[in-house]
Short mmCIF file of C-alpha atoms in Angstrom, two decimals:
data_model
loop_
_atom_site.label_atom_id
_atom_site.label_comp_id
_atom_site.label_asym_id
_atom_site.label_seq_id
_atom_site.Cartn_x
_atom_site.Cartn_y
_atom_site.Cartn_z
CA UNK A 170 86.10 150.16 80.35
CA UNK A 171 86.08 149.74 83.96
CA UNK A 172 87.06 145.97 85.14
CA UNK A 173 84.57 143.71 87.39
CA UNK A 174 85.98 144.38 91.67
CA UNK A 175 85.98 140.21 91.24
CA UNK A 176 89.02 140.69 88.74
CA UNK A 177 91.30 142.59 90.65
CA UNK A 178 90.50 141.81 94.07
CA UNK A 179 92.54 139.41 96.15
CA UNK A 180 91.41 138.13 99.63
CA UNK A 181 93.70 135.14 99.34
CA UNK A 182 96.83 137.40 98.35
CA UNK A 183 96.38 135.00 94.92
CA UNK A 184 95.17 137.26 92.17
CA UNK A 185 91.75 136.09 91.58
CA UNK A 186 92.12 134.89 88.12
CA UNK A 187 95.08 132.52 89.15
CA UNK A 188 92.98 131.51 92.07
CA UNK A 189 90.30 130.51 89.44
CA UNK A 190 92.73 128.64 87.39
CA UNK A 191 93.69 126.77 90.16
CA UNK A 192 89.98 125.82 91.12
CA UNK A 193 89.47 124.67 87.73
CA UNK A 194 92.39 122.45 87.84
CA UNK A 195 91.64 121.16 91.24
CA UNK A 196 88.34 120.29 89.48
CA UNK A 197 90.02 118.40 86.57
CA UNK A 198 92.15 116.31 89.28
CA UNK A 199 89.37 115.15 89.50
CA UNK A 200 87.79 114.58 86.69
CA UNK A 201 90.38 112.65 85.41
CA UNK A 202 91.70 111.35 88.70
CA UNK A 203 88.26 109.10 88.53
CA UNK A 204 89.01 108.21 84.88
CA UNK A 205 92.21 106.89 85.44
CA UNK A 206 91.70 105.27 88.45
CA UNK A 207 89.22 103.54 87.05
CA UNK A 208 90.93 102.37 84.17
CA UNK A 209 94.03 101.00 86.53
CA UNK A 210 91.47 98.94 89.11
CA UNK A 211 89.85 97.41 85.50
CA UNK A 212 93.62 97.24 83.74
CA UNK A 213 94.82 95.44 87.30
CA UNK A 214 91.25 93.28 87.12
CA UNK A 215 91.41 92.22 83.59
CA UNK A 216 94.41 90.80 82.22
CA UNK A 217 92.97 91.03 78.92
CA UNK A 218 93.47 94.50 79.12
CA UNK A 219 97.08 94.09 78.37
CA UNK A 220 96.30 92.10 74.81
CA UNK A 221 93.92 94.61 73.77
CA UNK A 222 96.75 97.39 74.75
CA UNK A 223 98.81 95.70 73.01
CA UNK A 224 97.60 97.60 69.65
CA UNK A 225 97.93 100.98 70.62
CA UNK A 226 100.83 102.77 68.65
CA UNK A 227 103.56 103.40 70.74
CA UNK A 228 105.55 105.40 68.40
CA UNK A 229 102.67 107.71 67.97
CA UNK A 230 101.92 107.90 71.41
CA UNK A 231 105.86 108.76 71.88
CA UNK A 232 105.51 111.72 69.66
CA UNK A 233 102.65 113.01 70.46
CA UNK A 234 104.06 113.22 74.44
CA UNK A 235 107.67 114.59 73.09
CA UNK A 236 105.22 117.28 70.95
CA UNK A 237 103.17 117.88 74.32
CA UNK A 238 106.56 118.64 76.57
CA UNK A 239 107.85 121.32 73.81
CA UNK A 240 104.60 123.36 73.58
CA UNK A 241 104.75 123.14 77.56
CA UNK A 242 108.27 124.49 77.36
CA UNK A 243 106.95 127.28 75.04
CA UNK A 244 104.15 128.13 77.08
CA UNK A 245 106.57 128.75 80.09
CA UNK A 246 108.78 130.67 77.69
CA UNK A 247 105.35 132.85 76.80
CA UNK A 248 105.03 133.51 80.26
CA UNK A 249 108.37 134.83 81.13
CA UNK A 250 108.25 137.40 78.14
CA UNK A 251 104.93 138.03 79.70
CA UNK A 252 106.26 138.78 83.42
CA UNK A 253 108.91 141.32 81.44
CA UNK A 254 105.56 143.08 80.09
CA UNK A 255 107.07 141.71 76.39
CA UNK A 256 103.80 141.09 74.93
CA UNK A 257 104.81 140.49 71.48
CA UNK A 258 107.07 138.09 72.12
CA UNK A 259 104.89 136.41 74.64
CA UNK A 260 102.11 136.23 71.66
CA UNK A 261 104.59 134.18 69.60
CA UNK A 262 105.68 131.79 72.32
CA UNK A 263 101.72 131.45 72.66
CA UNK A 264 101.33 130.49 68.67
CA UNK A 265 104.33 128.31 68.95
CA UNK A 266 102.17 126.40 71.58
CA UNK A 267 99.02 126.29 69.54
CA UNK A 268 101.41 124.64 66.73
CA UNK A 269 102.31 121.93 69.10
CA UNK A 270 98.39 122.04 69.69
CA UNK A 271 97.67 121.70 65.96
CA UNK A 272 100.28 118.85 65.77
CA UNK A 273 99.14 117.24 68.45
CA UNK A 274 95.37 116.90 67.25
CA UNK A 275 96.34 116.00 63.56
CA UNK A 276 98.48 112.60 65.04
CA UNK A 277 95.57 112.06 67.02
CA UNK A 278 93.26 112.08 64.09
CA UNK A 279 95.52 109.70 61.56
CA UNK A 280 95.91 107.32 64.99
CA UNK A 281 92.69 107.13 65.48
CA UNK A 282 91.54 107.12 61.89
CA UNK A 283 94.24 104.20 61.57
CA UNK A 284 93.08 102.08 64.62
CA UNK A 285 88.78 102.77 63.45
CA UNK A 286 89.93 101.23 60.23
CA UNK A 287 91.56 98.33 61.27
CA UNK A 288 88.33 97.43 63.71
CA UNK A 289 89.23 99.27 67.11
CA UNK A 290 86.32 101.16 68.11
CA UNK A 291 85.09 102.82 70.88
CA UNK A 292 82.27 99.70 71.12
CA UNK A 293 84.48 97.11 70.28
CA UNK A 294 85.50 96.22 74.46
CA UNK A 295 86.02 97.88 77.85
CA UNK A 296 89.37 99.06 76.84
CA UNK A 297 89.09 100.55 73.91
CA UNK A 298 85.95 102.36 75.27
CA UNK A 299 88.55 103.65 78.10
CA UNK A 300 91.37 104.46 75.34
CA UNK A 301 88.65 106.17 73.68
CA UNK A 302 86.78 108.38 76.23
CA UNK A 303 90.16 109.27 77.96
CA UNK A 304 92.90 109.99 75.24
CA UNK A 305 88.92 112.03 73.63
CA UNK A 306 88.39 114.05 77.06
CA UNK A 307 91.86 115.14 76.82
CA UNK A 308 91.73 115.97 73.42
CA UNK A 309 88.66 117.65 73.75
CA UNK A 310 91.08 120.06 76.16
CA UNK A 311 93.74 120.55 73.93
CA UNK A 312 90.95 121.89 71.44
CA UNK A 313 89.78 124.39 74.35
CA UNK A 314 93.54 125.41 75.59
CA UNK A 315 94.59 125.80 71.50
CA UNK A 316 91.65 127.95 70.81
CA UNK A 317 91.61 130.29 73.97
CA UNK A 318 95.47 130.43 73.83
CA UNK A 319 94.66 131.96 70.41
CA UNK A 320 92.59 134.61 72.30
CA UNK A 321 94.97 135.60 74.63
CA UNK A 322 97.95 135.65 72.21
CA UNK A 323 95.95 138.16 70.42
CA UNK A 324 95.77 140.47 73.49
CA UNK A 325 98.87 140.16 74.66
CA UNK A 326 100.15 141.02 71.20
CA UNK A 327 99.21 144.11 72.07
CA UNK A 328 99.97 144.58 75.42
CA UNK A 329 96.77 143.87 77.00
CA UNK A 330 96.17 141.70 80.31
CA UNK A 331 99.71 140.07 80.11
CA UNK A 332 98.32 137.96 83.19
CA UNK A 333 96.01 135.84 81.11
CA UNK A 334 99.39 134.62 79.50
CA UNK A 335 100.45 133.01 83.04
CA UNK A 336 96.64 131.37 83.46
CA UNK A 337 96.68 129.97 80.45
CA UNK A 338 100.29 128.75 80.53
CA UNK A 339 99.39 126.83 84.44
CA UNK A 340 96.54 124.95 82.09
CA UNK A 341 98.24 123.95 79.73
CA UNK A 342 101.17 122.47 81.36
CA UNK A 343 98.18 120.48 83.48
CA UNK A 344 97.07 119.25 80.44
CA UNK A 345 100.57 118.50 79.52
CA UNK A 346 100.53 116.19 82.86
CA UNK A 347 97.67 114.48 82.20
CA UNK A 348 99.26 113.27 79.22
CA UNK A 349 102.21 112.19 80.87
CA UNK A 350 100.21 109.73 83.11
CA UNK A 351 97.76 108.66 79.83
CA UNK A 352 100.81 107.58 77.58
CA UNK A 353 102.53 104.56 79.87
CA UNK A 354 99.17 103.81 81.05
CA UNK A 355 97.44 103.78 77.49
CA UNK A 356 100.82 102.87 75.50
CA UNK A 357 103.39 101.09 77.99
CA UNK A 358 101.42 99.05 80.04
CA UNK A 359 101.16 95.90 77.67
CA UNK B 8 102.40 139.19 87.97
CA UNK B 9 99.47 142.18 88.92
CA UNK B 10 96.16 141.70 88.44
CA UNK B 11 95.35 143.78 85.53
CA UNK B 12 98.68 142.78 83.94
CA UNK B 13 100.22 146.31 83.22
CA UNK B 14 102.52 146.97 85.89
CA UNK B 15 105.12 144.88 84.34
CA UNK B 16 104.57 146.45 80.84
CA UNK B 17 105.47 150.00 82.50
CA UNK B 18 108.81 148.78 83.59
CA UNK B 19 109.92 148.07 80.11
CA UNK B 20 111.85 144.82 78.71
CA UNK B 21 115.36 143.33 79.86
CA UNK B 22 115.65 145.01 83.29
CA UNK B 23 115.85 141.72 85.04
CA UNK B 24 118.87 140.36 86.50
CA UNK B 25 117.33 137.15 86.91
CA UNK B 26 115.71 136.93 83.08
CA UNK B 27 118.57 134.50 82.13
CA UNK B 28 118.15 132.56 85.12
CA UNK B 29 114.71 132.35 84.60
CA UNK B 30 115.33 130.83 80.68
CA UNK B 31 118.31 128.75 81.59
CA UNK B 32 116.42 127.30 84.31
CA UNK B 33 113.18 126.60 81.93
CA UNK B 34 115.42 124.92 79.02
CA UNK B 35 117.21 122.85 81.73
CA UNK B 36 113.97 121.43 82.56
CA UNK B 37 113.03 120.78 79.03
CA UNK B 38 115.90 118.85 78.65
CA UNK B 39 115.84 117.16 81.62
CA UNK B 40 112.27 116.24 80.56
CA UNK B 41 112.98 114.91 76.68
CA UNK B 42 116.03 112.95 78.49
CA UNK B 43 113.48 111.39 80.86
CA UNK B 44 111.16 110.67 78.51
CA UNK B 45 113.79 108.95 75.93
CA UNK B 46 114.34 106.59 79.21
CA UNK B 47 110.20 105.86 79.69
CA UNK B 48 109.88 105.57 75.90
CA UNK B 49 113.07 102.77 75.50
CA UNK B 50 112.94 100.96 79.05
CA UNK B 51 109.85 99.48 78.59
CA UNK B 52 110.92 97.76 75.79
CA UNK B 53 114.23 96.69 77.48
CA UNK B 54 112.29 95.45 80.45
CA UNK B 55 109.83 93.71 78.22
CA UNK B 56 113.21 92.02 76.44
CA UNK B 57 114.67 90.77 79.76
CA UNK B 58 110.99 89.81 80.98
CA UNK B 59 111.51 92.18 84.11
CA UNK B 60 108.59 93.92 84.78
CA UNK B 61 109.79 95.61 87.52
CA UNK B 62 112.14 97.76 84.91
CA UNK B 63 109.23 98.30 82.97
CA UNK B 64 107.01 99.93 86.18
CA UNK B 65 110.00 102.17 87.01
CA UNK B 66 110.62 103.42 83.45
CA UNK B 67 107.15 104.05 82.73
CA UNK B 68 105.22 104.78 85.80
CA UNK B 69 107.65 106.10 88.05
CA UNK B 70 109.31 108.24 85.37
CA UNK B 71 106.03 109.63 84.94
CA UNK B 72 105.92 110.79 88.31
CA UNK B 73 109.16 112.84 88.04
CA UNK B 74 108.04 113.81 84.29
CA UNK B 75 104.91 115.39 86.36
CA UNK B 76 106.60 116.94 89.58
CA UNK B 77 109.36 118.75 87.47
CA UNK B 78 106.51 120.17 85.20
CA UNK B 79 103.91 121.02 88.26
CA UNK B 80 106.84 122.12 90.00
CA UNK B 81 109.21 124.27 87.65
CA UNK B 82 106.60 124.96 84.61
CA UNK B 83 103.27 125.30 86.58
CA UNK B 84 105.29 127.40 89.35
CA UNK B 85 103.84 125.20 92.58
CA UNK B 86 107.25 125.42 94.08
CA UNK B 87 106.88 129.43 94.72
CA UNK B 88 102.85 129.27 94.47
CA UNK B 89 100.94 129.77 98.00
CA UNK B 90 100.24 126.96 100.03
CA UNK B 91 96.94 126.79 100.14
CA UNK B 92 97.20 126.27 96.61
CA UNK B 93 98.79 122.82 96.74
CA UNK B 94 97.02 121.99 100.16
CA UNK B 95 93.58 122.27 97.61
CA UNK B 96 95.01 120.02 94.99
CA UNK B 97 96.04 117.66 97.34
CA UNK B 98 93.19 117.15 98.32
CA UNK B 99 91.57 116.13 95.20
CA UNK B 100 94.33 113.61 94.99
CA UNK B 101 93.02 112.52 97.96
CA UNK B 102 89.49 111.70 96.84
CA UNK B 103 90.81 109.97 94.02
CA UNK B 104 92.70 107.50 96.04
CA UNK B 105 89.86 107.47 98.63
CA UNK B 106 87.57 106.97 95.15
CA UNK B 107 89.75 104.45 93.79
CA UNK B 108 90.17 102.48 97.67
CA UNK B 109 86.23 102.23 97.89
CA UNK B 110 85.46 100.96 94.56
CA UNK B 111 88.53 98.38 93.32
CA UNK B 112 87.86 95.87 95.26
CA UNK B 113 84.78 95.17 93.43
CA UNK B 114 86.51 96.05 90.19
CA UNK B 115 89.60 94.33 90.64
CA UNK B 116 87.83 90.84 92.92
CA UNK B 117 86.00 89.18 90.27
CA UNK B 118 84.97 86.68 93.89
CA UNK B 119 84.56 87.40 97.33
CA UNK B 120 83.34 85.21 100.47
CA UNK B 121 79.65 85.79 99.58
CA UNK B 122 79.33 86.68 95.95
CA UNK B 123 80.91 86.20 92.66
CA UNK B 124 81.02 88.32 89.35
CA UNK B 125 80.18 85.55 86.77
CA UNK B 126 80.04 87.90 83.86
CA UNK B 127 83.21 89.45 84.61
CA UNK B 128 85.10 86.10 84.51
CA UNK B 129 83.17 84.90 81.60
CA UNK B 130 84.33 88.05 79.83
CA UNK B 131 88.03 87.36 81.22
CA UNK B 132 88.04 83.71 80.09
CA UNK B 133 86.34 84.70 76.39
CA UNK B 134 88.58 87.57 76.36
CA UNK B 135 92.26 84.78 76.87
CA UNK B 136 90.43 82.06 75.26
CA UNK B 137 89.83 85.05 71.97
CA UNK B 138 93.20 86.40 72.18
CA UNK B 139 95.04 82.71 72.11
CA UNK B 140 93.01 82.27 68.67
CA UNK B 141 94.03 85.18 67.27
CA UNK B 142 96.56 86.93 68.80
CA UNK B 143 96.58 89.92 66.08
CA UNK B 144 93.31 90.29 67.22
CA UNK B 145 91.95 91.58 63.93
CA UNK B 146 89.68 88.98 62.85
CA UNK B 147 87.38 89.26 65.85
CA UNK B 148 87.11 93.09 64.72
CA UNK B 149 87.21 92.18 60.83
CA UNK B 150 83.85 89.89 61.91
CA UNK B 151 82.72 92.75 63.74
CA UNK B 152 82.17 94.82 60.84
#
């Protein structure tokens, strides 16, 4: 089947998928740019803030950002196979990631099912409404990056657009950065 | 990478020169980044132990920053990626500083020369007043449900 002109053109001299990925990300600087900023003017604002952080798990937090940088390193790892037109290989590198995916959401759910249990819910004050909607928005992206990382793995297994590999790697290590700035600021900052 | 992603397959596996490179260079960073985060994961706790909360920022906050640049830079390929490409994510930062200069001073200010946020210090005050109570903080919640 023929592909769309709009996926193999390239005005910018960036293939246009990249370019795409890159527009999407600019758009999620955003996105959470505004939700952390706006939890550091309230966490600066409200010293209370640091009491009520004061019950997040650090531990947990710690693994789940150690878990994060290893499926980032995989993802790169996917890539380069991918460059060397090793699509098999790239497809493994790719499930390895989704593990750290799977990981990742499972330590969120016992966290959270811990810290709902004990009282901490999303209605309970400002912060945990924060903790909630932030460390949730980012989950809810680590759902989206597992589940079309599964998709492309499944190409590339066979050899088929080995690019997707690189556009899916570039999101993932963003939301791999994300997380970096959410753990001392959701974690550290007591 | 071409767009359609076969160009590469047609050249076949282990031809590059600079394959190894390529790993080494992407484990180096790895390890660089576990080492960097053993640092922002223990020196908060040292800086919270020596009451210097200076140590704490830099461990945590500024490690973060390298944390981010090595991955944007090494992982997400920024360093070799066009420069329009970082000239449009720049700009998003950008707005979010521009966001976060317009709005904190009515976050952050609970008072100014003409007006006062009375429910925000109420909340503050409760909030201290709550916390020196019950510093485990689970009976508030525990009455809560």
């Amino acid at each position: 089947m023929a592909k769309p002109i709009a996926t193999t053109r390239s005005v910018t001299t960036i293939p246009t998928g990249r370019l795409a990925i890159w527009w999407v990300l600019a758009s999620e600087v955003v996105i959470f740019g505004g939700l952390l900023a706006s939890y550091i003017m309230h966490r600066l604002g409200h010293p209370e803030f640091g009491d009520y952080a004061a019950h997040t798990n650090t531990w947990i937090g710690g693994v789940n950002t150690l878990v994060l940088l290893t499926s980032s390193y995989f993802a790169v790892r996917a890539h380069n196979e991918a460059e060397h037109g090793r699509g098999k290989a790239a497809a493994n590198w790719l499930y390895l990631t989704c593990l750290g995916a799977v990981m990742f959401l499972c330590i969120k759910s016992f966290e959270w099912t811990h810290e709902i249990k004990e009282g901490f819910t999303i209605t309970r004050n400002a912060f945990w409404s924060f903790y909630y909607v932030a460390a949730g928005l980012h989950a809810c992206h680590v759902i989206g990056g597992g589940i079309i990382m599964l998709i492309v793995a499944q190409a590339a297994k066979k050899n088929q657009d080995l690019q997707r590999v690189e556009l899916i790697g570039i999101y993932w290590h963003f939301v791999d950065v994300v997380w970096i700035f959410l753990f001392p600021l959701l974690y550290i900052a007591k | 990478m071409s767009a359609d992603g076969k160009t590469e397959a047609k050249h076949g596996a282990g031809h590059d020169p600079h394959e190894a490179d390529h790993v080494k260079l992407y484990t180096k960073i790895y390890l660089y980044l576990v080492v960097l985060f053993i640092i922002s994961f223990i020196g908060p706790f040292v800086g919270a132990a020596v009451h210097s909360k200076a140590l704490v920022l830099v461990t945590a906050f500024g490690i973060a920053l390298v944390k981010a640049y090595l991955v944007c830079a090494h992982f997400m390929h920024l360093n070799i990626e066009r420069r329009y490409i970082g000239y449009l994510l720049t700009t998003t930062v950008v707005f979010m500083f521009l966001f976060y200069a317009g709005v904190s001073p009515d976050v952050m200010e609970h008072h100014g020369r003409n007006w006062e946020n009375v429910a925000a210090k109420q909340e503050t005050a409760r909030a201290l007043r709550e916390h020196a109570l019950h510093p485990e903080g689970h009976e508030e919640a525990a009455a809560e449900h």
